[in-house]
Amino acid sequence: QKYRTKASSSDASWREFLTGDNGKLLRIGLIIQLLGQICGMNAFMYDGPVIFKLIFQSDHAGLLFTVVSGVVNILATIPALLVVDRCGRTFLMKW
């Protein structure tokens, strides 16, 4: 009952949400998402097989690209997970 009364009477503002720790976490999340989009990895993974097929004029080039990029992604994910597990997400975000 006490919580409901306080929650209904409080007036949270956007300024309050976008400043302090919430604002910092929001900015970090936005920057990470933007960098992921800017680097073009999604387009590379999606269009890569078609591009390699056209460049090398071979049906096997697209398949080879898919296999190699998949293996590299898996092999790169394992050390990344170990580093995150060892150092912690918070430390890596602050670094």
mmCIF file of C-alpha atoms in Angstrom:
data_model
loop_
_atom_site.group_PDB
_atom_site.id
_atom_site.type_symbol
_atom_site.label_atom_id
_atom_site.label_comp_id
_atom_site.label_asym_id
_atom_site.label_seq_id
_atom_site.Cartn_x
_atom_site.Cartn_y
_atom_site.Cartn_z
ATOM 1 C CA GLN A 1 0.000 0.000 0.000
ATOM 2 C CA LYS A 2 2.758 2.410 0.950
ATOM 3 C CA TYR A 3 4.659 1.612 -2.261
ATOM 4 C CA ARG A 4 1.586 2.204 -4.437
ATOM 5 C CA THR A 5 0.995 5.601 -2.860
ATOM 6 C CA LYS A 6 4.618 6.650 -3.366
ATOM 7 C CA ALA A 7 4.761 5.297 -6.931
ATOM 8 C CA SER A 8 1.613 7.098 -7.973
ATOM 9 C CA SER A 9 2.692 10.392 -6.415
ATOM 10 C CA SER A 10 6.224 10.520 -7.820
ATOM 11 C CA ASP A 11 6.834 12.422 -11.024
ATOM 12 C CA ALA A 12 9.826 10.936 -12.824
ATOM 13 C CA SER A 13 11.188 13.027 -15.646
ATOM 14 C CA TRP A 14 13.261 12.252 -18.739
ATOM 15 C CA ARG A 15 16.032 14.422 -17.339
ATOM 16 C CA GLU A 16 16.182 12.227 -14.263
ATOM 17 C CA PHE A 17 16.324 9.117 -16.453
ATOM 18 C CA LEU A 18 19.034 10.456 -18.782
ATOM 19 C CA THR A 19 21.420 11.666 -16.069
ATOM 20 C CA GLY A 20 23.527 9.930 -13.471
ATOM 21 C CA ASP A 21 24.159 6.197 -13.595
ATOM 22 C CA ASN A 22 21.146 5.527 -15.833
ATOM 23 C CA GLY A 23 22.407 8.010 -18.404
ATOM 24 C CA LYS A 24 25.908 6.545 -18.324
ATOM 25 C CA LEU A 25 24.617 3.010 -18.850
ATOM 26 C CA LEU A 26 22.320 4.206 -21.626
ATOM 27 C CA ARG A 27 25.200 5.954 -23.412
ATOM 28 C CA ILE A 28 27.436 2.891 -23.109
ATOM 29 C CA GLY A 29 24.710 0.660 -24.541
ATOM 30 C CA LEU A 30 24.016 3.045 -27.414
ATOM 31 C CA ILE A 31 27.696 3.371 -28.284
ATOM 32 C CA ILE A 32 28.174 -0.400 -28.318
ATOM 33 C CA GLN A 33 25.152 -0.864 -30.591
ATOM 34 C CA LEU A 34 26.228 1.940 -32.923
ATOM 35 C CA LEU A 35 29.775 0.595 -33.211
ATOM 36 C CA GLY A 36 28.370 -2.826 -34.025
ATOM 37 C CA GLN A 37 26.291 -1.353 -36.824
ATOM 38 C CA ILE A 38 29.012 0.954 -38.130
ATOM 39 C CA CYS A 39 31.579 -1.820 -38.473
ATOM 40 C CA GLY A 40 29.226 -3.517 -40.922
ATOM 41 C CA MET A 41 29.620 -7.034 -39.590
ATOM 42 C CA ASN A 42 25.938 -7.808 -40.127
ATOM 43 C CA ALA A 43 26.097 -6.829 -43.802
ATOM 44 C CA PHE A 44 29.374 -8.692 -44.210
ATOM 45 C CA MET A 45 27.935 -11.907 -42.786
ATOM 46 C CA TYR A 46 24.686 -11.596 -44.709
ATOM 47 C CA ASP A 47 26.067 -10.578 -48.118
ATOM 48 C CA GLY A 48 29.487 -12.215 -47.864
ATOM 49 C CA PRO A 49 28.589 -15.470 -49.622
ATOM 50 C CA VAL A 50 26.985 -13.618 -52.537
ATOM 51 C CA ILE A 51 29.947 -11.248 -52.870
ATOM 52 C CA PHE A 52 32.506 -14.069 -52.825
ATOM 53 C CA LYS A 53 30.422 -16.062 -55.285
ATOM 54 C CA LEU A 54 30.415 -13.090 -57.685
ATOM 55 C CA ILE A 55 34.101 -12.247 -57.207
ATOM 56 C CA PHE A 56 35.403 -15.774 -57.744
ATOM 57 C CA GLN A 57 32.585 -16.817 -60.095
ATOM 58 C CA SER A 58 32.187 -20.095 -58.289
ATOM 59 C CA ASP A 59 29.358 -21.597 -56.277
ATOM 60 C CA HIS A 60 31.898 -23.099 -53.881
ATOM 61 C CA ALA A 61 33.394 -19.711 -52.935
ATOM 62 C CA GLY A 62 30.193 -18.636 -51.167
ATOM 63 C CA LEU A 63 30.005 -21.906 -49.252
ATOM 64 C CA LEU A 64 33.682 -21.722 -48.337
ATOM 65 C CA PHE A 65 33.221 -18.171 -47.034
ATOM 66 C CA THR A 66 30.278 -19.280 -44.903
ATOM 67 C CA VAL A 67 32.223 -22.183 -43.401
ATOM 68 C CA VAL A 68 35.397 -20.187 -42.737
ATOM 69 C CA SER A 69 33.578 -17.209 -41.218
ATOM 70 C CA GLY A 70 31.493 -19.533 -39.031
ATOM 71 C CA VAL A 71 34.582 -21.341 -37.749
ATOM 72 C CA VAL A 72 36.368 -18.037 -37.072
ATOM 73 C CA ASN A 73 33.321 -16.737 -35.179
ATOM 74 C CA ILE A 74 33.173 -19.847 -33.018
ATOM 75 C CA LEU A 75 36.917 -19.852 -32.351
ATOM 76 C CA ALA A 76 36.903 -16.131 -31.487
ATOM 77 C CA THR A 77 33.888 -16.485 -29.188
ATOM 78 C CA ILE A 78 35.553 -19.008 -26.892
ATOM 79 C CA PRO A 79 38.483 -16.767 -25.797
ATOM 80 C CA ALA A 80 36.131 -13.779 -25.582
ATOM 81 C CA LEU A 81 33.865 -15.666 -23.177
ATOM 82 C CA LEU A 82 36.865 -16.736 -21.099
ATOM 83 C CA VAL A 83 38.115 -13.135 -20.852
ATOM 84 C CA VAL A 84 34.654 -11.892 -19.831
ATOM 85 C CA ASP A 85 34.388 -14.709 -17.292
ATOM 86 C CA ARG A 86 37.804 -13.976 -15.824
ATOM 87 C CA CYS A 87 37.731 -10.147 -15.804
ATOM 88 C CA GLY A 88 34.031 -9.539 -15.409
ATOM 89 C CA ARG A 89 31.662 -7.482 -17.537
ATOM 90 C CA THR A 90 31.802 -4.395 -15.351
ATOM 91 C CA PHE A 91 35.593 -4.140 -15.486
ATOM 92 C CA LEU A 92 35.645 -4.581 -19.263
ATOM 93 C CA MET A 93 32.953 -1.925 -19.728
ATOM 94 C CA LYS A 94 34.919 0.556 -17.638
ATOM 95 C CA TRP A 95 38.145 -0.276 -19.445
#
